[in-house]
């Protein structure tokens, strides 16, 4: 990964490059990143820059052998420490480490804006306690005591130092305090306030601010192949978190659910100016998106009907969706739900025959509102 692949954060990138050029690299640096922010990509890009054999003015070259190894996160002088379940026996540690490292490399290279919950879900660790263990700290101490393989620097990237077990923190503090020469620690934290003061005081702190909405929008259009309107909408809901924006795109159903929920709440309240806005959003989306949204809605209404008829085992919804269906079934009568179901189905037919999306959707919204409020 190179600096150029990360949108924005220009001042931070410049000051890191300048620290190398001026020979002022702090041996322990802490990236205090916003959630879903650029903390990990910046740390990886900086490591790539430091190891690059053909440094450019403001970035690594992206082509030399070291850059190529860094693109796959397999450079032997860059070590990653990240939360994971602890080994049941110390003797199992190396095996666990090898297994998770393989996954980590793919995860960090492909989803560098992720947070700990994404990592937990990625591995199916939901029922496990993840942390940076005492064994990890021993591993760190062992690693820094060895010579670097190829180059000038040995770099340790510690993701989520706030997940350090207190016993691990003590060992790590010691190596932060007395680092062997040419060893650099890059800590990437997302919960700065939860970090031990002793760690903060031993590191140089860089704030990695949330991305600007505009930056996220442009990144999504350029890298995720989506249209301006969708990108704008996703960026607006992302609160400066690239991780969240990408997640939302990859989980369009969830967005469809949120859109559906808002829409139904407006219908229920008879919020006509809100419905006009929703209609305009609908008109701006692409034809396949319009169809998806309505098909998603009709599936939810079907589930609400089933849930109301007490056929809960047929309702395959979990979490917020399941809860909403229960509630929705509670305040909407069965005939109302059936009429809404029919209306959405007719609306899909009209749109397939090229009816005006604005008139069709607004009309549908008014009908739904009438059914829900009668
Ligand atoms: Zn290079």
Coordinates of C-alpha atoms and ligand atoms in Angstrom, one line a residue:
X1 CA 0.0 0.0 0.0
X2 CA 1.2 3.5 -0.9
X3 CA 0.3 6.9 0.4
X4 CA -1.3 7.7 -3.0
X5 CA -3.9 5.0 -2.4
X6 CA -5.2 6.8 0.7
X7 CA -7.4 9.8 -0.1
X8 CA -6.9 13.0 1.8
X9 CA -4.7 13.3 4.9
X10 CA -2.1 15.2 3.0
X11 CA -0.6 17.0 6.0
X12 CA -0.1 13.8 7.9
X13 CA 1.5 12.1 4.9
X14 CA 3.8 15.1 4.3
X15 CA 5.0 15.2 7.9
X16 CA 5.8 11.5 7.9
X17 CA 7.8 11.8 4.8
X18 CA 9.5 14.9 6.2
X19 CA 10.4 12.9 9.4
X20 CA 12.4 10.5 7.2
X21 CA 14.0 13.2 5.1
X22 CA 15.1 15.1 8.2
X23 CA 16.3 12.0 10.0
X24 CA 13.8 12.6 12.8
X25 CA 11.7 9.4 12.8
X26 CA 10.4 8.8 16.3
X27 CA 11.0 5.1 17.1
X28 CA 7.5 4.8 18.6
X29 CA 4.6 6.4 16.8
X30 CA 0.9 6.3 17.7
X31 CA -1.7 6.9 15.1
X32 CA -4.8 8.1 16.9
X33 CA -7.3 7.2 14.2
X34 CA -10.9 7.9 13.9
X35 CA -13.0 4.7 13.6
X36 CA -13.0 3.6 9.9
X37 CA -10.3 6.1 9.3
X38 CA -6.8 6.0 7.8
X39 CA -4.8 4.8 10.8
X40 CA -3.9 1.3 9.4
X41 CA -3.4 2.4 5.8
X42 CA -1.2 5.2 6.9
X43 CA 1.0 3.0 9.0
X44 CA 1.3 0.4 6.2
X45 CA 2.1 3.1 3.7
X46 CA 4.7 4.6 5.9
X47 CA 6.3 1.3 6.5
X48 CA 6.3 0.7 2.7
X49 CA 7.9 4.2 2.2
X50 CA 10.6 3.5 4.8
X51 CA 11.6 0.2 3.2
X52 CA 11.3 1.3 -0.4
X53 CA 14.6 1.1 -2.3
X54 CA 13.7 3.8 -4.7
X55 CA 11.9 6.4 -2.7
X56 CA 10.0 9.1 -4.7
X57 CA 9.6 12.7 -3.5
X58 CA 6.4 12.1 -1.4
X59 CA 5.8 8.3 -1.6
X60 CA 7.3 4.9 -2.1
X61 CA 7.9 3.7 -5.7
X62 CA 5.4 0.9 -5.7
X63 CA 7.6 -1.2 -7.9
X64 CA 10.8 -2.3 -6.1
X65 CA 11.1 -5.7 -4.5
X66 CA 10.3 -4.3 -1.0
X67 CA 7.3 -2.4 -2.3
X68 CA 6.0 -5.6 -3.9
X69 CA 6.4 -7.5 -0.7
X70 CA 4.7 -4.8 1.2
X71 CA 1.8 -4.8 -1.2
X72 CA 1.1 -8.4 0.0
X73 CA 2.2 -7.6 3.5
X74 CA 4.8 -10.3 3.4
X75 CA 8.0 -8.3 4.0
X76 CA 10.0 -10.2 6.6
X77 CA 11.0 -7.0 8.4
X78 CA 7.5 -5.9 9.0
X79 CA 5.7 -7.6 11.9
X80 CA 2.0 -7.3 12.7
X81 CA 0.5 -7.6 16.1
X82 CA -3.3 -7.6 16.3
X83 CA -6.0 -8.8 18.7
X84 CA -6.9 -12.5 18.4
X85 CA -8.1 -15.3 20.7
X86 CA -5.4 -16.4 23.0
X87 CA -4.0 -19.9 22.6
X88 CA -5.3 -22.4 25.1
X89 CA -1.7 -23.7 25.7
X90 CA 1.5 -21.6 25.2
X91 CA 2.7 -24.4 23.0
X92 CA -0.2 -23.8 20.6
X93 CA 0.8 -20.1 20.1
X94 CA 3.0 -20.5 17.1
X95 CA 0.4 -22.5 15.2
X96 CA -2.3 -19.9 16.1
X97 CA 0.0 -17.1 15.0
X98 CA 0.7 -18.7 11.6
X99 CA -3.0 -19.3 11.0
X100 CA -4.2 -15.9 11.9
X101 CA -1.3 -14.1 10.2
X102 CA -2.4 -15.5 6.8
X103 CA -5.9 -14.2 7.3
X104 CA -4.6 -10.9 8.7
X105 CA -2.5 -10.3 5.6
X106 CA -5.5 -10.7 3.3
X107 CA -7.8 -8.8 5.6
X108 CA -5.5 -5.8 6.2
X109 CA -4.5 -5.6 2.5
X110 CA -8.1 -5.8 1.2
X111 CA -10.0 -4.0 4.0
X112 CA -7.6 -1.6 5.6
X113 CA -10.4 0.8 6.8
X114 CA -12.0 -1.9 8.9
X115 CA -12.4 -2.0 12.7
X116 CA -12.2 -4.7 15.3
X117 CA -15.8 -5.8 14.8
X118 CA -15.1 -6.4 11.1
X119 CA -12.0 -8.4 12.1
X120 CA -14.0 -10.5 14.6
X121 CA -16.7 -11.1 12.0
X122 CA -14.2 -11.9 9.3
X123 CA -12.8 -14.8 11.5
X124 CA -16.0 -15.9 13.2
X125 CA -14.5 -14.9 16.6
X126 CA -17.9 -13.6 17.8
X127 CA -17.9 -15.9 20.8
X128 CA -14.3 -15.5 21.6
X129 CA -12.4 -12.9 23.6
X130 CA -9.8 -11.3 21.4
X131 CA -6.8 -9.5 22.8
X132 CA -3.1 -8.9 22.4
X133 CA -1.8 -11.5 24.8
X134 CA 1.2 -12.0 27.0
X135 CA 2.4 -14.5 24.4
X136 CA 2.2 -11.8 21.8
X137 CA 4.3 -9.5 23.9
X138 CA 6.9 -12.3 24.3
X139 CA 6.8 -12.7 20.6
X140 CA 7.4 -9.0 20.1
X141 CA 10.4 -9.0 22.5
X142 CA 11.8 -12.0 20.6
X143 CA 11.2 -10.3 17.3
X144 CA 12.9 -7.1 18.2
X145 CA 16.0 -8.9 19.5
X146 CA 16.6 -10.4 16.1
X147 CA 18.5 -8.7 13.3
X148 CA 16.5 -7.4 10.4
X149 CA 16.5 -9.6 7.3
X150 CA 16.9 -7.3 4.5
X151 CA 17.1 -3.6 5.2
X152 CA 17.6 -0.7 7.4
X153 CA 14.4 -1.0 9.4
X154 CA 12.6 -3.5 11.4
X155 CA 9.0 -2.3 11.8
X156 CA 6.3 -3.5 14.1
X157 CA 2.7 -2.5 13.4
X158 CA 0.5 -2.9 16.4
X159 CA -3.2 -2.7 15.5
X160 CA -5.5 -1.8 18.4
X161 CA -2.9 -1.5 21.3
X162 CA -6.0 -0.8 23.5
X163 CA -6.7 -4.5 23.3
X164 CA -3.4 -5.3 25.1
X165 CA -3.7 -7.5 28.1
X166 CA -2.1 -5.7 31.1
X167 CA 0.5 -8.5 31.3
X168 CA 1.4 -7.9 27.7
X169 CA 1.5 -4.1 28.1
X170 CA 4.3 -4.4 30.7
X171 CA 6.5 -6.3 28.3
X172 CA 5.7 -4.0 25.4
X173 CA 6.4 -0.9 27.5
X174 CA 9.9 -2.2 28.1
X175 CA 10.7 -2.5 24.5
X176 CA 9.1 0.9 23.7
X177 CA 11.3 2.4 26.3
X178 CA 14.6 0.8 25.1
X179 CA 14.2 0.1 21.4
X180 CA 17.0 -1.6 19.5
X181 CA 18.3 0.8 16.9
X182 CA 16.5 0.9 13.6
X183 CA 13.4 -0.6 15.1
X184 CA 10.2 1.3 14.6
X185 CA 6.9 0.8 16.3
X186 CA 3.8 2.0 14.6
X187 CA 0.7 1.7 16.9
X188 CA -2.7 2.2 15.4
X189 CA -5.3 3.1 18.0
X190 CA -9.0 3.7 17.5
X191 CA -9.9 4.3 21.2
X192 CA -7.2 6.7 22.3
X193 CA -8.9 7.4 25.6
X194 CA -8.7 3.8 26.6
X195 CA -5.0 3.5 26.1
X196 CA -2.6 3.3 29.0
X197 CA -1.1 6.6 29.8
X198 CA 2.3 5.0 30.0
X199 CA 1.9 4.0 26.3
X200 CA 0.8 7.4 25.2
X201 CA 3.7 9.0 27.0
X202 CA 6.3 6.8 25.2
X203 CA 5.0 7.5 21.7
X204 CA 4.8 10.4 19.3
X205 CA 1.2 10.9 18.6
X206 CA -0.3 11.6 15.2
X207 CA -4.0 12.4 14.9
X208 CA -5.6 10.7 11.9
X209 CA -8.8 12.7 11.4
X210 CA -12.0 11.4 10.0
X211 CA -12.3 11.7 6.2
X212 CA -14.3 14.6 4.7
X213 CA -17.6 13.7 3.1
X214 CA -16.4 14.9 -0.2
X215 CA -13.2 12.8 0.0
X216 CA -15.2 9.6 0.8
X217 CA -17.6 10.4 -2.1
X218 CA -14.8 10.8 -4.6
X219 CA -13.0 7.7 -3.4
X220 CA -16.2 5.5 -3.7
X221 CA -16.9 6.8 -7.2
X222 CA -13.3 6.1 -8.3
X223 CA -12.7 2.9 -6.6
X224 CA -16.0 1.2 -6.1
X225 CA -17.6 1.9 -9.5
X226 CA -20.8 3.5 -8.2
X227 CA -22.7 6.5 -9.4
X228 CA -22.4 10.0 -7.9
X229 CA -25.8 10.0 -6.2
X230 CA -25.3 6.7 -4.4
X231 CA -21.7 7.7 -3.4
X232 CA -23.0 11.0 -2.1
X233 CA -25.7 9.3 0.0
X234 CA -23.3 6.7 1.4
X235 CA -20.7 9.4 2.2
X236 CA -23.3 11.5 4.0
X237 CA -24.3 8.6 6.2
X238 CA -20.8 7.6 7.0
X239 CA -19.7 10.2 9.5
X240 CA -16.3 10.4 8.1
X241 CA -15.7 6.7 8.3
X242 CA -14.4 5.1 5.2
X243 CA -14.8 1.7 6.8
X244 CA -18.5 2.4 7.4
X245 CA -19.0 3.8 3.9
X246 CA -17.5 0.7 2.3
X247 CA -19.4 -1.6 4.6
X248 CA -22.7 0.1 3.7
X249 CA -22.0 -0.4 0.1
X250 CA -21.2 -4.0 0.6
X251 CA -24.4 -4.4 2.6
X252 CA -26.8 -2.6 0.4
X253 CA -29.6 -4.7 1.9
X254 CA -29.1 -3.0 5.2
X255 CA -29.4 0.4 3.5
X256 CA -32.5 -0.8 1.8
X257 CA -33.8 -1.8 5.2
X258 CA -33.0 1.6 6.7
X259 CA -34.7 3.4 3.7
X260 CA -37.7 1.1 4.1
X261 CA -38.0 1.8 7.8
X262 CA -37.8 5.6 7.3
X263 CA -40.2 5.4 4.5
X264 CA -42.8 3.4 6.5
X265 CA -42.4 5.7 9.5
X266 CA -43.2 8.7 7.3
X267 CA -46.2 7.0 5.8
X268 CA -47.4 6.2 9.3
X269 CA -46.9 9.7 10.6
X270 CA -48.4 11.2 7.4
X271 CA -45.3 13.2 7.0
X272 CA -45.9 14.4 3.4
X273 CA -43.0 16.7 3.0
X274 CA -40.8 13.8 4.2
X275 CA -42.4 11.6 1.6
X276 CA -41.7 14.1 -1.1
X277 CA -38.0 14.0 -0.2
X278 CA -38.1 10.2 -0.1
X279 CA -39.7 10.2 -3.6
X280 CA -37.0 12.5 -4.9
X281 CA -34.3 10.1 -3.6
X282 CA -36.1 7.3 -5.2
X283 CA -36.3 9.1 -8.6
X284 CA -32.6 9.9 -8.4
X285 CA -31.6 6.2 -7.9
X286 CA -31.0 4.0 -10.9
X287 CA -33.7 1.7 -12.3
X288 CA -32.1 -1.5 -10.9
X289 CA -31.8 0.3 -7.5
X290 CA -35.5 1.3 -7.6
X291 CA -36.5 -2.3 -8.3
X292 CA -34.2 -3.6 -5.6
X293 CA -35.6 -1.2 -3.1
X294 CA -39.2 -2.2 -3.9
X295 CA -38.5 -5.9 -4.0
X296 CA -36.7 -5.6 -0.6
X297 CA -39.7 -3.7 0.8
X298 CA -42.2 -6.3 -0.5
X299 CA -40.1 -9.1 1.2
X300 CA -40.2 -7.3 4.5
X301 CA -44.0 -6.7 4.2
X302 CA -44.4 -10.4 3.5
X303 CA -42.5 -11.2 6.7
X304 CA -44.5 -8.7 8.7
X305 CA -47.7 -10.5 7.4
X306 CA -46.3 -13.9 8.4
X307 CA -45.1 -12.6 11.8
X308 CA -48.6 -11.2 12.4
X309 CA -50.2 -14.5 11.5
X310 CA -47.9 -16.0 14.1
X311 CA -45.8 -17.9 11.6
X312 CA -42.6 -16.6 13.1
X313 CA -40.6 -19.7 12.2
X314 CA -41.1 -18.6 8.5
X315 CA -39.7 -15.2 9.2
X316 CA -36.0 -15.3 8.5
X317 CA -34.9 -11.9 9.9
X318 CA -32.5 -11.2 12.7
X319 CA -31.5 -8.2 14.8
X320 CA -33.0 -4.8 13.9
X321 CA -34.9 -6.1 11.0
X322 CA -36.6 -8.8 13.0
X323 CA -37.4 -6.4 15.8
X324 CA -38.9 -3.8 13.3
X325 CA -41.0 -6.5 11.7
X326 CA -42.4 -7.5 15.0
X327 CA -43.2 -3.9 15.9
X328 CA -44.6 -3.1 12.5
X329 CA -46.8 -6.1 12.6
X330 CA -48.0 -4.8 16.0
X331 CA -49.3 -1.4 14.8
X332 CA -50.4 -2.2 11.3
X333 CA -53.5 -4.3 10.8
X334 CA -53.4 -7.4 8.7
X335 CA -55.6 -5.9 5.9
X336 CA -53.4 -2.8 5.8
X337 CA -50.3 -4.9 5.4
X338 CA -52.0 -7.0 2.6
X339 CA -53.1 -3.8 0.8
X340 CA -49.5 -2.4 1.1
X341 CA -48.2 -5.7 -0.3
X342 CA -50.5 -5.5 -3.3
X343 CA -49.8 -1.8 -3.9
X344 CA -46.0 -2.3 -4.0
X345 CA -46.5 -5.3 -6.3
X346 CA -48.6 -3.1 -8.7
X347 CA -46.0 -0.4 -8.5
X348 CA -43.3 -2.8 -9.6
X349 CA -45.5 -3.7 -12.6
X350 CA -46.0 0.0 -13.5
X351 CA -42.3 0.7 -13.3
X352 CA -41.5 -2.3 -15.4
X353 CA -43.8 -0.7 -18.0
X354 CA -41.9 2.6 -17.8
X355 CA -44.4 4.6 -15.8
X356 CA -43.0 7.8 -14.2
X357 CA -41.1 6.8 -11.1
X358 CA -42.0 10.1 -9.4
X359 CA -45.7 9.7 -9.9
X360 CA -45.7 6.0 -9.2
X361 CA -43.7 6.2 -6.0
X362 CA -45.5 9.2 -4.6
X363 CA -48.8 7.6 -5.3
X364 CA -47.6 4.4 -3.6
X365 CA -46.5 6.4 -0.6
X366 CA -49.8 8.1 -0.3
X367 CA -51.6 4.8 -0.5
X368 CA -49.4 3.2 2.1
X369 CA -50.0 6.2 4.4
X370 CA -53.7 5.9 4.0
X371 CA -53.7 2.1 4.7
X372 CA -51.5 2.5 7.8
X373 CA -53.5 5.5 9.2
X374 CA -57.0 4.1 8.6
Ligands
LIG1 ZN1 9.8 0.9 -3.7

